[in-house]
């Protein structure tokens, strides 16, 4: 089964329209909920009168923030969301009140009767505005001019920073397209008096090894400043949820979520109900991509409305509301400085991120760390410093989108490296091949690398694309670009700290030969149900179509943390394999006695249990199950999985570790119209090291889907706001938010590189997110190859390309970055400096430090960089 | 989007009946054909007619026939049928191309020619849900007092976005409007170019009670046309610039007459006066470049569609140049 291109277990249901999504569910006496949303980006709620709405015939309940006063959020450190705003609203689209009525039309009519009085506060629409940068002040809004400033939140790392004696701001150099930093500009607080640190949510500063010494060893140093625009997931299925509170005091919520377990926890908290009385069933997601990974206000709202009315209550968000839920790609401004040798070897890297968080925390603290975590896993980076800041702005909250926090820095890094290769006169593919991070090694920031097939990936796309014949050789207007990347196969740590498994599965064998696997994971279209069936069928040697999969129901299935961070195939795969192996052992015990063959010689395959040395000595599978059930009782075996402990022990080490890392290389060919700046992408070649393809057909589908989404981000998709018009979203619609159609999609030639990882089930690593990452930088590098200009900002839109073509600097991109009061970094010695995974000065000898020592012994080759005397800077 | 607001739906069988019920229902009534524009607009509360009068059952609006050298197309013909019609394709391939560039195949199976010709002007401040528009205190085109595109301007700058309009204006097409008149309806036939007005709100020179019954394409008589559409993607999108170029060629291959009309860069199809400079030329590259440069001047793109306004303004020149190049190619390829 494993390794074969089989159909998905839900293929027939999907193509015949039988799949029941959350909005397809109807219960008798069901009510419909609608949410009144803020029309102000930042304002105090002065008064809220819902009495007229309550009086509308057909309205059964109206609630406001005071009915659900407990805050929630996905991360324990960012419990900053309210189901409905109580005292103030933080973006246009924030929920204020909710209605349950017998029809959607009546609910809408009731919303029109609700009176809200707002006292406007100054809205913050950009990173610059949030940090008090003068560039941020150009967006004076006619709606809130004169309104008072107030922090968007009353918590965050900015609190107290504005006080005298706070660390001095340290502006990064202005980047041109050359290699020289021009020094910090004189950037003061902006003219309208916005205190500069009011809206800082998170500040991060980490240093691994002596970075200054690393720069001193370099032959050359290069700096670049780049920007990656925010984009959203755009799932076809709008979020929907149906809640049903029953007279026995229990509540069931069916919801299109990627994380039923986290929704379960948040519901228990917000509703002040024991988790044991709440059942969360995740319905098949019509696309997730990270956009359904948070506990959402509408899930709390329908639950509360059902508890109040005793009737089932459903909501299906409108498309506009899906844009307001967002949690998509953070806009990130990035500055990267790298010291390198003449052969392209990196001596030190310094990376800074300015992260536009939107109105709430969401996953943002993790996202911020992710913008600095994976720079080290592709090429040798012996010394590394990362500083990141996330700011709150009055826009829909950002969070995890496919690649969570890593496509932005990957774009910056791969474009930066393309320039370094050019400066050195090296072929970018050859330069990368010479600097690969070794397999089974540790990185400077204490990430443990397992299998590493990036070299093979590069060689495959270079050969297939005709790279050598095309690079810098195509006619003007046509170009080719290369980029590489890596991604996690599951986050090493859960969202909330605990020592329990990340994934569990139960395999139950039926007397008729049927097999059922119960698992908390939710299929969001990636095929996780199918993977469960394949893995269990492989272990038990049965037809995969005889395996029934029951998933994502907190009452029925063991825990799985959710479909995020590309964790499902690896973690549920291990749990399901373990459960199936245990069930197989029960069957094998009885079969061994019956067949008089040692259990170790029994083979489970083709629906039979037989002697490896005498295949005719056999039982059919259901016969073997009946025998075992008679001897051992009901056969239902559990398996579970928790990732290995990560060696990093410093504060912030929780983001980045993973059981295994996937690797990708892509080559993209473009055609650029120099008169219009329009970029067309005829073809992409992409090679992805996924360890082992459990199902190559689904894996290729994931790779092609990633290329599609990456192409959209590279060329056109952007969450864009009118900062001077109450920070409204420019185009919260499927028509005007531009995402590629089949006509814009390029041909894709996919190569699956199988470098099995010891930590993956059957050697498997992820393939659902990583392949997105190299696409935007490969497009940018190809545009440079085509017309000789650098577009250092995503999306690479026609106006930006044309601006670069007309510009004296042959570049379009950010010119300037706001000042930030970066804190003193946490200094962590690298593995090759004798570190133990802890920050300098922290105590040794703990459990974690010993574990780190054990891993360090396995480090293959610490990337030693020779100092070349007299090398010029 | 919200659900549709409540409304009364009428589907008369005759033109007389349609005109009569429209007059009776007054300004609270609107005609609808395919509904691909009106119904989404109603869900966003741009238009909130209490009565919607369907014209889909009116046979008179469903015809494509020759009429003294002219080709008459009923306004109720669906777009895919118009684009595929052999006579339309033979006479005016540029018009057929404009029709098949509208939206998507599925919507072209519902949408009608008349619906596109009369398409409501569009604007990213206007084509938004009710809640969104409330967040900017509405706009001049609906419920508000300010045109946010140009707050100092007294007028509305919503954008003419029908692909058919610039082509019809360029080739000299005409339209027939029917008005209630007691018994048989009063018909008036006017140049298509005169159907449009340079105002985002009052964008049609058609009385609300009048019914567009047909579109008349002139005999080509040796003239040629080209339509180029600029948009982000190859489907779905409305034009952010449409260039319709038309030329009549003398037997010696020189241009006897020419028109250029721009769509998507103003509230009406914008004629380019500099097209007159093409007369007597053979559309040589330097002449085309000169006219294309001049074509930028009358265009008025503003920040209310996809893309930046400065880029759209810049695109007028290369697109007009390309249109003229194609026009020259098509003229020369048709000569023996």
PDB file of N, CA and C in Angstrom, chain A residues 262 370 487-495 498 500-506 517-522 526 528 531-532 535-536 558-580 638-645 654 656-661 694 759-766 769:
ATOM      1  N   UNK A 262      -7.865  22.205  20.191  1.00  0.00           N
ATOM      2  CA  UNK A 262      -7.677  23.555  20.736  1.00  0.00           C
ATOM      3  C   UNK A 262      -9.016  24.302  20.833  1.00  0.00           C
ATOM      4  N   UNK A 370       9.317  32.210  14.025  1.00  0.00           N
ATOM      5  CA  UNK A 370       9.511  31.457  12.780  1.00  0.00           C
ATOM      6  C   UNK A 370      10.171  32.308  11.701  1.00  0.00           C
ATOM      7  N   UNK A 487      11.251  22.954   5.375  1.00  0.00           N
ATOM      8  CA  UNK A 487      10.147  23.180   6.308  1.00  0.00           C
ATOM      9  C   UNK A 487      10.060  22.043   7.321  1.00  0.00           C
ATOM     10  N   UNK A 488       9.341  22.326   8.377  1.00  0.00           N
ATOM     11  CA  UNK A 488       9.156  21.382   9.476  1.00  0.00           C
ATOM     12  C   UNK A 488       8.261  20.221   9.072  1.00  0.00           C
ATOM     13  N   UNK A 489       8.476  19.083   9.724  1.00  0.00           N
ATOM     14  CA  UNK A 489       7.490  18.014   9.660  1.00  0.00           C
ATOM     15  C   UNK A 489       6.869  17.930  11.050  1.00  0.00           C
ATOM     16  N   UNK A 490       6.059  18.893  11.358  1.00  0.00           N
ATOM     17  CA  UNK A 490       5.426  18.936  12.666  1.00  0.00           C
ATOM     18  C   UNK A 490       6.237  19.727  13.662  1.00  0.00           C
ATOM     19  N   UNK A 491       5.546  20.637  14.348  1.00  0.00           N
ATOM     20  CA  UNK A 491       6.199  21.399  15.405  1.00  0.00           C
ATOM     21  C   UNK A 491       6.605  20.447  16.520  1.00  0.00           C
ATOM     22  N   UNK A 492       7.801  20.688  17.047  1.00  0.00           N
ATOM     23  CA  UNK A 492       8.316  19.819  18.094  1.00  0.00           C
ATOM     24  C   UNK A 492       7.597  19.965  19.418  1.00  0.00           C
ATOM     25  N   UNK A 493       6.905  21.084  19.592  1.00  0.00           N
ATOM     26  CA  UNK A 493       6.218  21.325  20.857  1.00  0.00           C
ATOM     27  C   UNK A 493       4.747  21.612  20.604  1.00  0.00           C
ATOM     28  N   UNK A 494       3.897  21.248  21.561  1.00  0.00           N
ATOM     29  CA  UNK A 494       2.478  21.577  21.418  1.00  0.00           C
ATOM     30  C   UNK A 494       2.254  23.061  21.708  1.00  0.00           C
ATOM     31  N   UNK A 495       1.056  23.529  21.423  1.00  0.00           N
ATOM     32  CA  UNK A 495       0.734  24.938  21.633  1.00  0.00           C
ATOM     33  C   UNK A 495       0.772  25.285  23.125  1.00  0.00           C
ATOM     34  N   UNK A 498       2.853  20.556  27.715  1.00  0.00           N
ATOM     35  CA  UNK A 498       2.446  19.319  28.388  1.00  0.00           C
ATOM     36  C   UNK A 498       3.355  18.192  27.927  1.00  0.00           C
ATOM     37  N   UNK A 500       2.233  15.085  27.263  1.00  0.00           N
ATOM     38  CA  UNK A 500       1.413  13.999  26.724  1.00  0.00           C
ATOM     39  C   UNK A 500       1.663  13.821  25.232  1.00  0.00           C
ATOM     40  N   UNK A 501       1.112  12.735  24.675  1.00  0.00           N
ATOM     41  CA  UNK A 501       1.315  12.519  23.235  1.00  0.00           C
ATOM     42  C   UNK A 501       0.724  13.654  22.405  1.00  0.00           C
ATOM     43  N   UNK A 502       1.308  13.862  21.229  1.00  0.00           N
ATOM     44  CA  UNK A 502       0.767  14.831  20.277  1.00  0.00           C
ATOM     45  C   UNK A 502      -0.315  14.201  19.412  1.00  0.00           C
ATOM     46  N   UNK A 503      -0.254  12.874  19.332  1.00  0.00           N
ATOM     47  CA  UNK A 503      -1.210  12.202  18.472  1.00  0.00           C
ATOM     48  C   UNK A 503      -1.476  10.817  19.015  1.00  0.00           C
ATOM     49  N   UNK A 504      -2.738  10.394  18.921  1.00  0.00           N
ATOM     50  CA  UNK A 504      -3.106   9.058  19.353  1.00  0.00           C
ATOM     51  C   UNK A 504      -4.033   8.422  18.343  1.00  0.00           C
ATOM     52  N   UNK A 505      -4.022   7.098  18.289  1.00  0.00           N
ATOM     53  CA  UNK A 505      -4.916   6.382  17.384  1.00  0.00           C
ATOM     54  C   UNK A 505      -5.338   5.078  18.029  1.00  0.00           C
ATOM     55  N   UNK A 506      -6.544   4.661  17.737  1.00  0.00           N
ATOM     56  CA  UNK A 506      -7.016   3.358  18.182  1.00  0.00           C
ATOM     57  C   UNK A 506      -7.391   2.571  16.937  1.00  0.00           C
ATOM     58  N   UNK A 517     -10.008   2.681  12.227  1.00  0.00           N
ATOM     59  CA  UNK A 517      -8.994   3.457  12.937  1.00  0.00           C
ATOM     60  C   UNK A 517      -9.642   4.752  13.409  1.00  0.00           C
ATOM     61  N   UNK A 518      -9.471   5.022  14.687  1.00  0.00           N
ATOM     62  CA  UNK A 518     -10.012   6.231  15.312  1.00  0.00           C
ATOM     63  C   UNK A 518      -8.847   7.171  15.584  1.00  0.00           C
ATOM     64  N   UNK A 519      -8.967   8.380  15.128  1.00  0.00           N
ATOM     65  CA  UNK A 519      -7.861   9.325  15.348  1.00  0.00           C
ATOM     66  C   UNK A 519      -8.401  10.751  15.363  1.00  0.00           C
ATOM     67  N   UNK A 520      -7.820  11.586  16.181  1.00  0.00           N
ATOM     68  CA  UNK A 520      -8.307  12.959  16.306  1.00  0.00           C
ATOM     69  C   UNK A 520      -7.958  13.870  15.139  1.00  0.00           C
ATOM     70  N   UNK A 521      -7.204  13.389  14.179  1.00  0.00           N
ATOM     71  CA  UNK A 521      -6.767  14.273  13.093  1.00  0.00           C
ATOM     72  C   UNK A 521      -7.926  14.615  12.164  1.00  0.00           C
ATOM     73  N   UNK A 522      -7.827  15.750  11.516  1.00  0.00           N
ATOM     74  CA  UNK A 522      -8.892  16.203  10.621  1.00  0.00           C
ATOM     75  C   UNK A 522      -8.340  16.367   9.210  1.00  0.00           C
ATOM     76  N   UNK A 526      -5.836  17.523   2.509  1.00  0.00           N
ATOM     77  CA  UNK A 526      -4.470  17.071   2.236  1.00  0.00           C
ATOM     78  C   UNK A 526      -4.399  15.555   2.150  1.00  0.00           C
ATOM     79  N   UNK A 528      -5.235  13.317   4.940  1.00  0.00           N
ATOM     80  CA  UNK A 528      -4.780  12.677   6.176  1.00  0.00           C
ATOM     81  C   UNK A 528      -5.616  11.435   6.510  1.00  0.00           C
ATOM     82  N   UNK A 531      -4.080   8.704   4.524  1.00  0.00           N
ATOM     83  CA  UNK A 531      -2.798   8.243   5.058  1.00  0.00           C
ATOM     84  C   UNK A 531      -3.019   7.283   6.230  1.00  0.00           C
ATOM     85  N   UNK A 532      -4.001   7.602   7.078  1.00  0.00           N
ATOM     86  CA  UNK A 532      -4.319   6.691   8.183  1.00  0.00           C
ATOM     87  C   UNK A 532      -4.697   5.317   7.641  1.00  0.00           C
ATOM     88  N   UNK A 535      -1.599   3.479   6.113  1.00  0.00           N
ATOM     89  CA  UNK A 535      -0.613   3.024   7.098  1.00  0.00           C
ATOM     90  C   UNK A 535      -1.136   1.786   7.821  1.00  0.00           C
ATOM     91  N   UNK A 536      -2.387   1.828   8.226  1.00  0.00           N
ATOM     92  CA  UNK A 536      -2.958   0.697   8.952  1.00  0.00           C
ATOM     93  C   UNK A 536      -3.084  -0.513   8.023  1.00  0.00           C
ATOM     94  N   UNK A 558      -9.091   9.422  19.945  1.00  0.00           N
ATOM     95  CA  UNK A 558      -7.980   9.903  20.770  1.00  0.00           C
ATOM     96  C   UNK A 558      -7.473  11.228  20.233  1.00  0.00           C
ATOM     97  N   UNK A 559      -6.698  11.878  21.034  1.00  0.00           N
ATOM     98  CA  UNK A 559      -6.241  13.220  20.721  1.00  0.00           C
ATOM     99  C   UNK A 559      -5.381  13.271  19.462  1.00  0.00           C
ATOM    100  N   UNK A 560      -5.579  14.313  18.702  1.00  0.00           N
ATOM    101  CA  UNK A 560      -4.520  14.742  17.782  1.00  0.00           C
ATOM    102  C   UNK A 560      -4.524  16.258  17.849  1.00  0.00           C
ATOM    103  N   UNK A 561      -3.366  16.854  17.842  1.00  0.00           N
ATOM    104  CA  UNK A 561      -3.318  18.294  18.083  1.00  0.00           C
ATOM    105  C   UNK A 561      -3.879  19.104  16.926  1.00  0.00           C
ATOM    106  N   UNK A 562      -3.937  18.504  15.743  1.00  0.00           N
ATOM    107  CA  UNK A 562      -4.561  19.236  14.650  1.00  0.00           C
ATOM    108  C   UNK A 562      -3.758  19.197  13.370  1.00  0.00           C
ATOM    109  N   UNK A 563      -4.420  19.656  12.319  1.00  0.00           N
ATOM    110  CA  UNK A 563      -3.788  19.658  11.004  1.00  0.00           C
ATOM    111  C   UNK A 563      -3.079  20.984  10.798  1.00  0.00           C
ATOM    112  N   UNK A 564      -1.911  21.119  11.406  1.00  0.00           N
ATOM    113  CA  UNK A 564      -1.097  22.317  11.235  1.00  0.00           C
ATOM    114  C   UNK A 564       0.365  21.906  11.313  1.00  0.00           C
ATOM    115  N   UNK A 565       1.240  22.754  10.903  1.00  0.00           N
ATOM    116  CA  UNK A 565       2.696  22.553  10.941  1.00  0.00           C
ATOM    117  C   UNK A 565       3.126  21.256  10.266  1.00  0.00           C
ATOM    118  N   UNK A 566       2.349  20.786   9.291  1.00  0.00           N
ATOM    119  CA  UNK A 566       2.725  19.603   8.507  1.00  0.00           C
ATOM    120  C   UNK A 566       3.044  18.412   9.397  1.00  0.00           C
ATOM    121  N   UNK A 567       2.261  18.247  10.456  1.00  0.00           N
ATOM    122  CA  UNK A 567       2.602  17.261  11.462  1.00  0.00           C
ATOM    123  C   UNK A 567       1.861  15.947  11.312  1.00  0.00           C
ATOM    124  N   UNK A 568       0.779  15.909  10.478  1.00  0.00           N
ATOM    125  CA  UNK A 568      -0.168  14.811  10.587  1.00  0.00           C
ATOM    126  C   UNK A 568       0.387  13.489  10.067  1.00  0.00           C
ATOM    127  N   UNK A 569       0.954  13.502   8.860  1.00  0.00           N
ATOM    128  CA  UNK A 569       1.441  12.224   8.327  1.00  0.00           C
ATOM    129  C   UNK A 569       2.479  11.626   9.267  1.00  0.00           C
ATOM    130  N   UNK A 570       3.393  12.439   9.767  1.00  0.00           N
ATOM    131  CA  UNK A 570       4.430  11.899  10.641  1.00  0.00           C
ATOM    132  C   UNK A 570       3.850  11.470  11.986  1.00  0.00           C
ATOM    133  N   UNK A 571       3.086  12.339  12.609  1.00  0.00           N
ATOM    134  CA  UNK A 571       2.688  12.031  13.991  1.00  0.00           C
ATOM    135  C   UNK A 571       1.535  11.042  14.058  1.00  0.00           C
ATOM    136  N   UNK A 572       0.460  11.293  13.294  1.00  0.00           N
ATOM    137  CA  UNK A 572      -0.625  10.303  13.332  1.00  0.00           C
ATOM    138  C   UNK A 572      -0.177   9.030  12.626  1.00  0.00           C
ATOM    139  N   UNK A 573       0.721   9.177  11.654  1.00  0.00           N
ATOM    140  CA  UNK A 573       1.248   7.987  10.982  1.00  0.00           C
ATOM    141  C   UNK A 573       1.933   7.070  11.980  1.00  0.00           C
ATOM    142  N   UNK A 574       2.775   7.652  12.834  1.00  0.00           N
ATOM    143  CA  UNK A 574       3.430   6.851  13.874  1.00  0.00           C
ATOM    144  C   UNK A 574       2.411   6.261  14.835  1.00  0.00           C
ATOM    145  N   UNK A 575       1.453   7.075  15.278  1.00  0.00           N
ATOM    146  CA  UNK A 575       0.470   6.596  16.262  1.00  0.00           C
ATOM    147  C   UNK A 575      -0.363   5.465  15.667  1.00  0.00           C
ATOM    148  N   UNK A 576      -0.800   5.651  14.406  1.00  0.00           N
ATOM    149  CA  UNK A 576      -1.630   4.630  13.773  1.00  0.00           C
ATOM    150  C   UNK A 576      -0.823   3.370  13.516  1.00  0.00           C
ATOM    151  N   UNK A 577       0.433   3.532  13.111  1.00  0.00           N
ATOM    152  CA  UNK A 577       1.268   2.356  12.863  1.00  0.00           C
ATOM    153  C   UNK A 577       1.474   1.593  14.168  1.00  0.00           C
ATOM    154  N   UNK A 578       1.699   2.332  15.248  1.00  0.00           N
ATOM    155  CA  UNK A 578       1.899   1.648  16.526  1.00  0.00           C
ATOM    156  C   UNK A 578       0.638   0.912  16.967  1.00  0.00           C
ATOM    157  N   UNK A 579      -0.509   1.560  16.813  1.00  0.00           N
ATOM    158  CA  UNK A 579      -1.773   0.912  17.183  1.00  0.00           C
ATOM    159  C   UNK A 579      -1.991  -0.325  16.330  1.00  0.00           C
ATOM    160  N   UNK A 580      -1.711  -0.208  15.037  1.00  0.00           N
ATOM    161  CA  UNK A 580      -1.923  -1.343  14.136  1.00  0.00           C
ATOM    162  C   UNK A 580      -0.947  -2.469  14.450  1.00  0.00           C
ATOM    163  N   UNK A 638      -4.359   0.794  21.104  1.00  0.00           N
ATOM    164  CA  UNK A 638      -4.035   2.211  20.982  1.00  0.00           C
ATOM    165  C   UNK A 638      -2.559   2.400  20.685  1.00  0.00           C
ATOM    166  N   UNK A 639      -2.268   3.454  19.980  1.00  0.00           N
ATOM    167  CA  UNK A 639      -0.884   3.861  19.754  1.00  0.00           C
ATOM    168  C   UNK A 639      -0.810   5.363  19.923  1.00  0.00           C
ATOM    169  N   UNK A 640       0.360   5.858  20.215  1.00  0.00           N
ATOM    170  CA  UNK A 640       0.485   7.306  20.353  1.00  0.00           C
ATOM    171  C   UNK A 640       1.893   7.742  19.995  1.00  0.00           C
ATOM    172  N   UNK A 641       2.042   9.047  19.854  1.00  0.00           N
ATOM    173  CA  UNK A 641       3.340   9.581  19.423  1.00  0.00           C
ATOM    174  C   UNK A 641       3.600  10.940  20.040  1.00  0.00           C
ATOM    175  N   UNK A 642       4.816  11.113  20.506  1.00  0.00           N
ATOM    176  CA  UNK A 642       5.303  12.447  20.887  1.00  0.00           C
ATOM    177  C   UNK A 642       6.666  12.620  20.240  1.00  0.00           C
ATOM    178  N   UNK A 643       6.959  13.801  19.748  1.00  0.00           N
ATOM    179  CA  UNK A 643       8.250  14.008  19.074  1.00  0.00           C
ATOM    180  C   UNK A 643       9.403  13.895  20.054  1.00  0.00           C
ATOM    181  N   UNK A 644      10.590  13.601  19.516  1.00  0.00           N
ATOM    182  CA  UNK A 644      11.773  13.570  20.394  1.00  0.00           C
ATOM    183  C   UNK A 644      12.039  14.954  20.982  1.00  0.00           C
ATOM    184  N   UNK A 645      12.673  14.970  22.125  1.00  0.00           N
ATOM    185  CA  UNK A 645      13.016  16.254  22.755  1.00  0.00           C
ATOM    186  C   UNK A 645      14.033  16.989  21.908  1.00  0.00           C
ATOM    187  N   UNK A 654      11.638  26.824  21.574  1.00  0.00           N
ATOM    188  CA  UNK A 654      10.457  26.013  21.291  1.00  0.00           C
ATOM    189  C   UNK A 654       9.977  26.137  19.859  1.00  0.00           C
ATOM    190  N   UNK A 656      10.808  26.050  15.975  1.00  0.00           N
ATOM    191  CA  UNK A 656      11.826  25.624  15.011  1.00  0.00           C
ATOM    192  C   UNK A 656      12.112  24.138  15.067  1.00  0.00           C
ATOM    193  N   UNK A 657      12.163  23.542  16.289  1.00  0.00           N
ATOM    194  CA  UNK A 657      12.463  22.110  16.331  1.00  0.00           C
ATOM    195  C   UNK A 657      11.355  21.284  15.676  1.00  0.00           C
ATOM    196  N   UNK A 658      11.763  20.207  15.059  1.00  0.00           N
ATOM    197  CA  UNK A 658      10.822  19.301  14.416  1.00  0.00           C
ATOM    198  C   UNK A 658      11.470  17.933  14.332  1.00  0.00           C
ATOM    199  N   UNK A 659      10.669  16.891  14.304  1.00  0.00           N
ATOM    200  CA  UNK A 659      11.258  15.561  14.162  1.00  0.00           C
ATOM    201  C   UNK A 659      12.049  15.407  12.864  1.00  0.00           C
ATOM    202  N   UNK A 660      11.641  16.140  11.814  1.00  0.00           N
ATOM    203  CA  UNK A 660      12.321  15.985  10.522  1.00  0.00           C
ATOM    204  C   UNK A 660      12.071  17.235   9.685  1.00  0.00           C
ATOM    205  N   UNK A 661      13.005  17.513   8.783  1.00  0.00           N
ATOM    206  CA  UNK A 661      12.860  18.677   7.901  1.00  0.00           C
ATOM    207  C   UNK A 661      12.786  18.221   6.445  1.00  0.00           C
ATOM    208  N   UNK A 694       4.278   8.305   0.977  1.00  0.00           N
ATOM    209  CA  UNK A 694       3.285   7.297   1.377  1.00  0.00           C
ATOM    210  C   UNK A 694       2.349   7.047   0.195  1.00  0.00           C
ATOM    211  N   UNK A 759      13.178   9.494  11.667  1.00  0.00           N
ATOM    212  CA  UNK A 759      12.070   9.879  12.546  1.00  0.00           C
ATOM    213  C   UNK A 759      10.704   9.777  11.890  1.00  0.00           C
ATOM    214  N   UNK A 760      10.643   9.496  10.596  1.00  0.00           N
ATOM    215  CA  UNK A 760       9.343   9.497   9.915  1.00  0.00           C
ATOM    216  C   UNK A 760       8.778   8.096   9.783  1.00  0.00           C
ATOM    217  N   UNK A 761       7.461   7.954   9.776  1.00  0.00           N
ATOM    218  CA  UNK A 761       6.871   6.635   9.548  1.00  0.00           C
ATOM    219  C   UNK A 761       7.212   6.193   8.122  1.00  0.00           C
ATOM    220  N   UNK A 762       7.822   5.036   7.968  1.00  0.00           N
ATOM    221  CA  UNK A 762       8.325   4.553   6.678  1.00  0.00           C
ATOM    222  C   UNK A 762       9.346   5.544   6.092  1.00  0.00           C
ATOM    223  N   UNK A 763       9.863   6.424   6.925  1.00  0.00           N
ATOM    224  CA  UNK A 763      10.849   7.412   6.461  1.00  0.00           C
ATOM    225  C   UNK A 763      10.232   8.711   5.983  1.00  0.00           C
ATOM    226  N   UNK A 764       8.885   8.859   6.113  1.00  0.00           N
ATOM    227  CA  UNK A 764       8.184   9.984   5.483  1.00  0.00           C
ATOM    228  C   UNK A 764       8.405  11.306   6.221  1.00  0.00           C
ATOM    229  N   UNK A 765       8.515  12.383   5.428  1.00  0.00           N
ATOM    230  CA  UNK A 765       8.549  13.762   5.932  1.00  0.00           C
ATOM    231  C   UNK A 765       7.399  14.531   5.274  1.00  0.00           C
ATOM    232  N   UNK A 766       7.340  15.795   5.543  1.00  0.00           N
ATOM    233  CA  UNK A 766       6.173  16.553   5.073  1.00  0.00           C
ATOM    234  C   UNK A 766       6.241  16.895   3.588  1.00  0.00           C
ATOM    235  N   UNK A 769       3.501  21.913   2.784  1.00  0.00           N
ATOM    236  CA  UNK A 769       3.780  23.333   2.956  1.00  0.00           C
ATOM    237  C   UNK A 769       5.103  23.753   2.339  1.00  0.00           C
TER     238      UNK A 769
END
